[in-house]
């Protein structure tokens, strides 16, 4: 069974204080790893897809990286508007769509 | 496009009643998913459709849950009879047919279901 574990569960940062969120996964062959952002009362919003170890993707203050066992979401000089829950998800190889999500990391950025 | 549209946004019902959640996916998307989100278990896949056909319903908790997709622009998730443990936020999501690249899912705003 595919598993995704995210840490920490919650993170509180001062504005401008860079940090990283971790996503550890076990999957029977990785087709892709996803990062989503979820604001309170809303559905998750897609951020990135990573496909293979060594790959990196960037969007504004966010950079996602991937190894064979985990992914990191690096947040550089965060702003209060970056406050949200960040979800990691994995899609196994094979001809079917079955994505497993982690519980998420709740990030709070304080001005 | 208005995105994935779910209704109602909130539903409060009494135990034993039938509940129907509705979803309109993004036009042109081939896949539709129903997820349930709770604090303890996070997002759990209940069922997904490809071109209106149910592909995997192994996540449906029990026979009280059923889902249909009569056409490409509409899907329902029904719970009958509802129980307090069904209280959660239910999300519908859709995505394009994948090619070399994987497309992320577009989620609706969810239906918050409370069964009392």
Short mmCIF file of N, CA and C in Angstrom, two decimals, chain A:
data_model
loop_
_atom_site.label_atom_id
_atom_site.label_comp_id
_atom_site.label_asym_id
_atom_site.label_seq_id
_atom_site.Cartn_x
_atom_site.Cartn_y
_atom_site.Cartn_z
N UNK A 1 0.85 -1.20 0.00
CA UNK A 1 0.00 0.00 0.00
C UNK A 1 0.88 1.25 0.00
N UNK A 2 0.54 2.19 -0.87
CA UNK A 2 1.31 3.44 -0.94
C UNK A 2 1.12 4.28 0.32
N UNK A 3 2.19 4.90 0.78
CA UNK A 3 2.11 5.72 1.99
C UNK A 3 2.85 7.03 1.80
N UNK A 4 2.29 8.08 2.39
CA UNK A 4 2.90 9.42 2.36
C UNK A 4 2.88 9.98 3.76
N UNK A 5 4.05 10.38 4.27
CA UNK A 5 4.17 10.94 5.61
C UNK A 5 4.78 12.32 5.50
N UNK A 6 4.10 13.31 6.04
CA UNK A 6 4.59 14.68 5.98
C UNK A 6 5.00 15.17 7.36
N UNK A 7 6.07 15.95 7.38
CA UNK A 7 6.53 16.53 8.65
C UNK A 7 7.12 17.91 8.40
N UNK A 8 7.02 18.81 9.40
CA UNK A 8 6.24 18.62 10.61
C UNK A 8 4.75 18.75 10.33
N UNK A 9 3.93 18.45 11.34
CA UNK A 9 2.48 18.61 11.16
C UNK A 9 2.12 20.08 11.06
N UNK A 10 2.83 20.91 11.82
CA UNK A 10 2.58 22.34 11.81
C UNK A 10 3.92 23.07 11.94
N UNK A 11 3.98 24.24 11.33
CA UNK A 11 5.21 25.03 11.33
C UNK A 11 4.84 26.50 11.40
N UNK A 12 5.49 27.17 12.32
CA UNK A 12 5.23 28.60 12.50
C UNK A 12 6.53 29.34 12.20
N UNK A 13 6.51 30.26 11.25
CA UNK A 13 7.69 31.00 10.84
C UNK A 13 7.45 32.48 10.94
N UNK A 14 8.54 33.21 11.21
CA UNK A 14 8.48 34.65 11.08
C UNK A 14 8.61 35.01 9.61
N UNK A 15 7.99 36.08 9.22
CA UNK A 15 8.13 36.56 7.84
C UNK A 15 9.61 36.69 7.50
N UNK A 16 10.01 36.11 6.35
CA UNK A 16 11.41 36.16 5.93
C UNK A 16 12.26 35.00 6.41
N UNK A 17 11.73 34.18 7.31
CA UNK A 17 12.49 33.06 7.86
C UNK A 17 12.31 31.82 6.98
N UNK A 18 13.32 31.45 6.23
CA UNK A 18 13.23 30.33 5.29
C UNK A 18 13.21 28.99 6.03
N UNK A 19 12.56 27.99 5.43
CA UNK A 19 12.48 26.66 6.02
C UNK A 19 12.08 25.64 4.96
N UNK A 20 11.98 24.38 5.38
CA UNK A 20 11.62 23.30 4.45
C UNK A 20 10.57 22.39 5.06
N UNK A 21 9.69 21.90 4.22
CA UNK A 21 8.71 20.89 4.61
C UNK A 21 9.13 19.57 3.99
N UNK A 22 8.89 18.48 4.74
CA UNK A 22 9.33 17.17 4.27
C UNK A 22 8.17 16.27 3.90
N UNK A 23 8.36 15.47 2.87
CA UNK A 23 7.37 14.47 2.45
C UNK A 23 8.12 13.16 2.19
N UNK A 24 7.91 12.17 3.05
CA UNK A 24 8.51 10.85 2.84
C UNK A 24 7.46 9.94 2.24
N UNK A 25 7.88 9.10 1.30
CA UNK A 25 6.88 8.28 0.62
C UNK A 25 7.40 6.86 0.37
N UNK A 26 6.45 5.93 0.30
CA UNK A 26 6.72 4.59 -0.19
C UNK A 26 5.65 4.29 -1.23
N UNK A 27 6.10 3.86 -2.39
CA UNK A 27 5.18 3.62 -3.49
C UNK A 27 5.76 2.54 -4.38
N UNK A 28 4.89 1.78 -4.97
CA UNK A 28 5.32 0.70 -5.86
C UNK A 28 5.66 1.25 -7.23
N UNK A 29 6.78 1.95 -7.32
CA UNK A 29 7.15 2.58 -8.58
C UNK A 29 6.50 3.95 -8.67
N UNK A 30 7.31 5.01 -8.73
CA UNK A 30 6.76 6.36 -8.71
C UNK A 30 6.54 6.86 -10.13
N UNK A 31 5.30 7.22 -10.41
CA UNK A 31 4.99 7.87 -11.70
C UNK A 31 5.12 9.38 -11.56
N UNK A 32 4.72 9.89 -10.39
CA UNK A 32 4.83 11.32 -10.15
C UNK A 32 4.52 11.67 -8.71
N UNK A 33 5.14 12.75 -8.23
CA UNK A 33 4.87 13.26 -6.88
C UNK A 33 4.35 14.68 -7.03
N UNK A 34 3.28 14.98 -6.31
CA UNK A 34 2.61 16.27 -6.42
C UNK A 34 2.70 17.06 -5.13
N UNK A 35 2.73 18.37 -5.27
CA UNK A 35 2.55 19.28 -4.15
C UNK A 35 1.32 20.15 -4.43
N UNK A 36 0.50 20.29 -3.37
CA UNK A 36 -0.68 21.13 -3.43
C UNK A 36 -0.65 22.10 -2.25
N UNK A 37 -1.35 23.19 -2.42
CA UNK A 37 -1.57 24.17 -1.36
C UNK A 37 -3.07 24.19 -1.07
N UNK A 38 -3.44 24.19 0.22
CA UNK A 38 -4.85 24.26 0.58
C UNK A 38 -5.08 25.38 1.58
N UNK A 39 -5.94 26.32 1.21
CA UNK A 39 -6.34 27.40 2.11
C UNK A 39 -7.60 26.97 2.86
N UNK A 40 -7.82 27.53 4.05
CA UNK A 40 -9.00 27.13 4.85
C UNK A 40 -10.30 27.32 4.06
N UNK A 41 -11.15 26.29 4.10
CA UNK A 41 -12.44 26.37 3.44
C UNK A 41 -12.41 26.20 1.94
N UNK A 42 -11.24 25.83 1.41
CA UNK A 42 -11.12 25.67 -0.04
C UNK A 42 -10.55 24.30 -0.38
N UNK A 43 -10.66 23.94 -1.66
CA UNK A 43 -10.05 22.71 -2.11
C UNK A 43 -8.57 22.91 -2.36
N UNK A 44 -7.80 21.82 -2.39
CA UNK A 44 -6.38 21.92 -2.69
C UNK A 44 -6.14 22.53 -4.06
N UNK A 45 -5.04 23.28 -4.15
CA UNK A 45 -4.64 23.94 -5.40
C UNK A 45 -3.31 23.36 -5.84
N UNK A 46 -3.26 22.88 -7.06
CA UNK A 46 -2.05 22.22 -7.59
C UNK A 46 -0.89 23.20 -7.70
N UNK A 47 0.31 22.73 -7.25
CA UNK A 47 1.53 23.54 -7.35
C UNK A 47 2.52 22.93 -8.35
N UNK A 48 2.97 21.69 -8.08
CA UNK A 48 4.04 21.08 -8.86
C UNK A 48 3.79 19.59 -9.10
N UNK A 49 4.42 19.08 -10.17
CA UNK A 49 4.59 17.66 -10.34
C UNK A 49 6.08 17.38 -10.52
N UNK A 50 6.60 16.41 -9.78
CA UNK A 50 7.99 15.96 -9.92
C UNK A 50 7.97 14.50 -10.36
N UNK A 51 8.92 14.13 -11.22
CA UNK A 51 8.86 12.80 -11.81
C UNK A 51 10.02 11.88 -11.42
N UNK A 52 11.20 12.44 -11.23
CA UNK A 52 12.35 11.56 -10.97
C UNK A 52 13.32 12.22 -10.00
N UNK A 53 14.10 11.38 -9.33
CA UNK A 53 15.07 11.86 -8.35
C UNK A 53 16.01 12.87 -8.98
N UNK A 54 16.24 13.96 -8.26
CA UNK A 54 17.11 15.01 -8.75
C UNK A 54 16.36 16.17 -9.39
N UNK A 55 15.11 15.96 -9.65
CA UNK A 55 14.33 17.01 -10.31
C UNK A 55 13.96 18.12 -9.33
N UNK A 56 13.90 19.36 -9.81
CA UNK A 56 13.50 20.50 -9.01
C UNK A 56 12.50 21.33 -9.80
N UNK A 57 11.55 21.93 -9.09
CA UNK A 57 10.60 22.86 -9.70
C UNK A 57 10.49 24.07 -8.80
N UNK A 58 10.32 25.25 -9.40
CA UNK A 58 10.23 26.49 -8.62
C UNK A 58 9.01 27.29 -9.02
N UNK A 59 8.45 27.98 -8.03
CA UNK A 59 7.35 28.89 -8.27
C UNK A 59 7.40 29.96 -7.19
N UNK A 60 7.76 31.15 -7.59
CA UNK A 60 7.89 32.28 -6.66
C UNK A 60 8.82 31.89 -5.51
N UNK A 61 8.35 31.87 -4.29
CA UNK A 61 9.20 31.59 -3.13
C UNK A 61 9.29 30.10 -2.81
N UNK A 62 8.66 29.27 -3.61
CA UNK A 62 8.62 27.84 -3.37
C UNK A 62 9.53 27.08 -4.33
N UNK A 63 10.25 26.10 -3.78
CA UNK A 63 11.03 25.20 -4.62
C UNK A 63 10.85 23.79 -4.10
N UNK A 64 10.46 22.88 -4.99
CA UNK A 64 10.26 21.48 -4.63
C UNK A 64 11.38 20.65 -5.21
N UNK A 65 11.88 19.71 -4.40
CA UNK A 65 12.94 18.81 -4.82
C UNK A 65 12.51 17.37 -4.54
N UNK A 66 13.16 16.43 -5.23
CA UNK A 66 12.76 15.03 -5.11
C UNK A 66 13.97 14.11 -5.04
N UNK A 67 13.93 13.15 -4.09
CA UNK A 67 14.90 12.06 -4.04
C UNK A 67 14.11 10.77 -4.19
N UNK A 68 14.80 9.64 -4.06
CA UNK A 68 14.12 8.36 -4.25
C UNK A 68 13.18 8.01 -3.10
N UNK A 69 13.33 8.71 -1.97
CA UNK A 69 12.50 8.36 -0.82
C UNK A 69 11.71 9.53 -0.26
N UNK A 70 12.07 10.77 -0.64
CA UNK A 70 11.38 11.91 -0.06
C UNK A 70 11.43 13.12 -0.98
N UNK A 71 10.58 14.07 -0.64
CA UNK A 71 10.55 15.33 -1.35
C UNK A 71 10.56 16.45 -0.32
N UNK A 72 11.15 17.57 -0.71
CA UNK A 72 11.16 18.74 0.16
C UNK A 72 10.51 19.91 -0.56
N UNK A 73 9.79 20.69 0.22
CA UNK A 73 9.26 21.94 -0.29
C UNK A 73 9.96 23.05 0.48
N UNK A 74 10.86 23.74 -0.22
CA UNK A 74 11.63 24.80 0.41
C UNK A 74 10.89 26.12 0.23
N UNK A 75 10.78 26.87 1.32
CA UNK A 75 10.10 28.16 1.27
C UNK A 75 11.13 29.23 1.64
N UNK A 76 11.41 30.07 0.68
CA UNK A 76 12.45 31.11 0.86
C UNK A 76 11.79 32.45 1.17
N UNK A 77 12.23 33.06 2.27
CA UNK A 77 11.73 34.38 2.69
C UNK A 77 10.21 34.44 2.61
N UNK A 78 9.52 33.57 3.37
CA UNK A 78 8.07 33.51 3.26
C UNK A 78 7.38 34.79 3.68
N UNK A 79 6.18 34.98 3.13
CA UNK A 79 5.32 36.10 3.47
C UNK A 79 4.04 35.56 4.12
N UNK A 80 3.31 36.41 4.84
CA UNK A 80 2.07 35.94 5.47
C UNK A 80 1.11 35.26 4.50
N UNK A 81 1.09 35.69 3.26
CA UNK A 81 0.17 35.08 2.28
C UNK A 81 0.58 33.66 1.89
N UNK A 82 1.74 33.21 2.32
CA UNK A 82 2.15 31.82 2.11
C UNK A 82 1.54 30.89 3.15
N UNK A 83 0.89 31.44 4.14
CA UNK A 83 0.24 30.62 5.17
C UNK A 83 -0.84 29.76 4.55
N UNK A 84 -0.75 28.47 4.76
CA UNK A 84 -1.69 27.50 4.19
C UNK A 84 -1.27 26.11 4.66
N UNK A 85 -2.06 25.11 4.29
CA UNK A 85 -1.64 23.73 4.49
C UNK A 85 -1.08 23.22 3.17
N UNK A 86 0.10 22.61 3.22
CA UNK A 86 0.75 22.10 2.01
C UNK A 86 0.66 20.58 2.03
N UNK A 87 0.11 20.04 0.95
CA UNK A 87 -0.13 18.61 0.82
C UNK A 87 0.80 18.00 -0.21
N UNK A 88 1.30 16.83 0.12
CA UNK A 88 2.13 16.05 -0.80
C UNK A 88 1.32 14.82 -1.22
N UNK A 89 1.50 14.37 -2.44
CA UNK A 89 0.75 13.21 -2.93
C UNK A 89 1.60 12.44 -3.92
N UNK A 90 1.39 11.12 -4.00
CA UNK A 90 2.15 10.30 -4.93
C UNK A 90 1.21 9.52 -5.84
N UNK A 91 1.66 9.34 -7.05
CA UNK A 91 0.94 8.56 -8.05
C UNK A 91 1.85 7.41 -8.45
N UNK A 92 1.39 6.16 -8.25
CA UNK A 92 2.23 5.02 -8.62
C UNK A 92 2.26 4.83 -10.13
N UNK A 93 3.27 4.10 -10.58
CA UNK A 93 3.34 3.76 -12.00
C UNK A 93 2.25 2.74 -12.31
N UNK A 94 1.90 2.62 -13.55
CA UNK A 94 0.81 1.74 -13.92
C UNK A 94 -0.28 2.54 -14.61
N UNK A 95 -1.16 1.84 -15.26
CA UNK A 95 -2.13 2.54 -16.09
C UNK A 95 -3.39 2.99 -15.39
N UNK A 96 -3.29 3.39 -14.13
CA UNK A 96 -4.49 3.83 -13.44
C UNK A 96 -4.20 5.06 -12.60
N UNK A 97 -5.24 5.82 -12.34
CA UNK A 97 -5.10 7.04 -11.56
C UNK A 97 -5.48 6.75 -10.12
N UNK A 98 -4.49 6.63 -9.23
CA UNK A 98 -4.81 6.44 -7.82
C UNK A 98 -3.76 7.17 -7.01
N UNK A 99 -4.08 8.39 -6.66
CA UNK A 99 -3.15 9.26 -5.95
C UNK A 99 -3.39 9.17 -4.46
N UNK A 100 -2.31 8.99 -3.69
CA UNK A 100 -2.38 8.94 -2.23
C UNK A 100 -1.82 10.24 -1.67
N UNK A 101 -2.61 10.89 -0.80
CA UNK A 101 -2.22 12.16 -0.21
C UNK A 101 -1.69 11.97 1.20
N UNK A 102 -0.76 12.85 1.60
CA UNK A 102 -0.36 12.95 2.99
C UNK A 102 -1.36 13.83 3.74
N UNK A 103 -1.19 13.85 5.08
CA UNK A 103 -2.09 14.64 5.94
C UNK A 103 -1.83 16.14 5.75
N UNK A 104 -0.60 16.49 5.42
CA UNK A 104 -0.27 17.89 5.19
C UNK A 104 0.54 18.53 6.29
N UNK A 105 1.17 19.66 5.97
CA UNK A 105 1.86 20.51 6.93
C UNK A 105 1.16 21.85 6.94
N UNK A 106 0.71 22.25 8.13
CA UNK A 106 0.04 23.55 8.25
C UNK A 106 1.09 24.62 8.54
N UNK A 107 1.28 25.53 7.61
CA UNK A 107 2.28 26.59 7.73
C UNK A 107 1.62 27.90 8.11
N UNK A 108 2.18 28.54 9.13
CA UNK A 108 1.73 29.87 9.52
C UNK A 108 2.93 30.81 9.47
N UNK A 109 2.80 31.89 8.71
CA UNK A 109 3.86 32.88 8.59
C UNK A 109 3.39 34.15 9.28
N UNK A 110 4.16 34.55 10.29
CA UNK A 110 3.76 35.68 11.12
C UNK A 110 4.47 36.95 10.68
N UNK A 111 3.75 38.06 10.53
CA UNK A 111 4.38 39.31 10.08
C UNK A 111 5.40 39.82 11.08
#
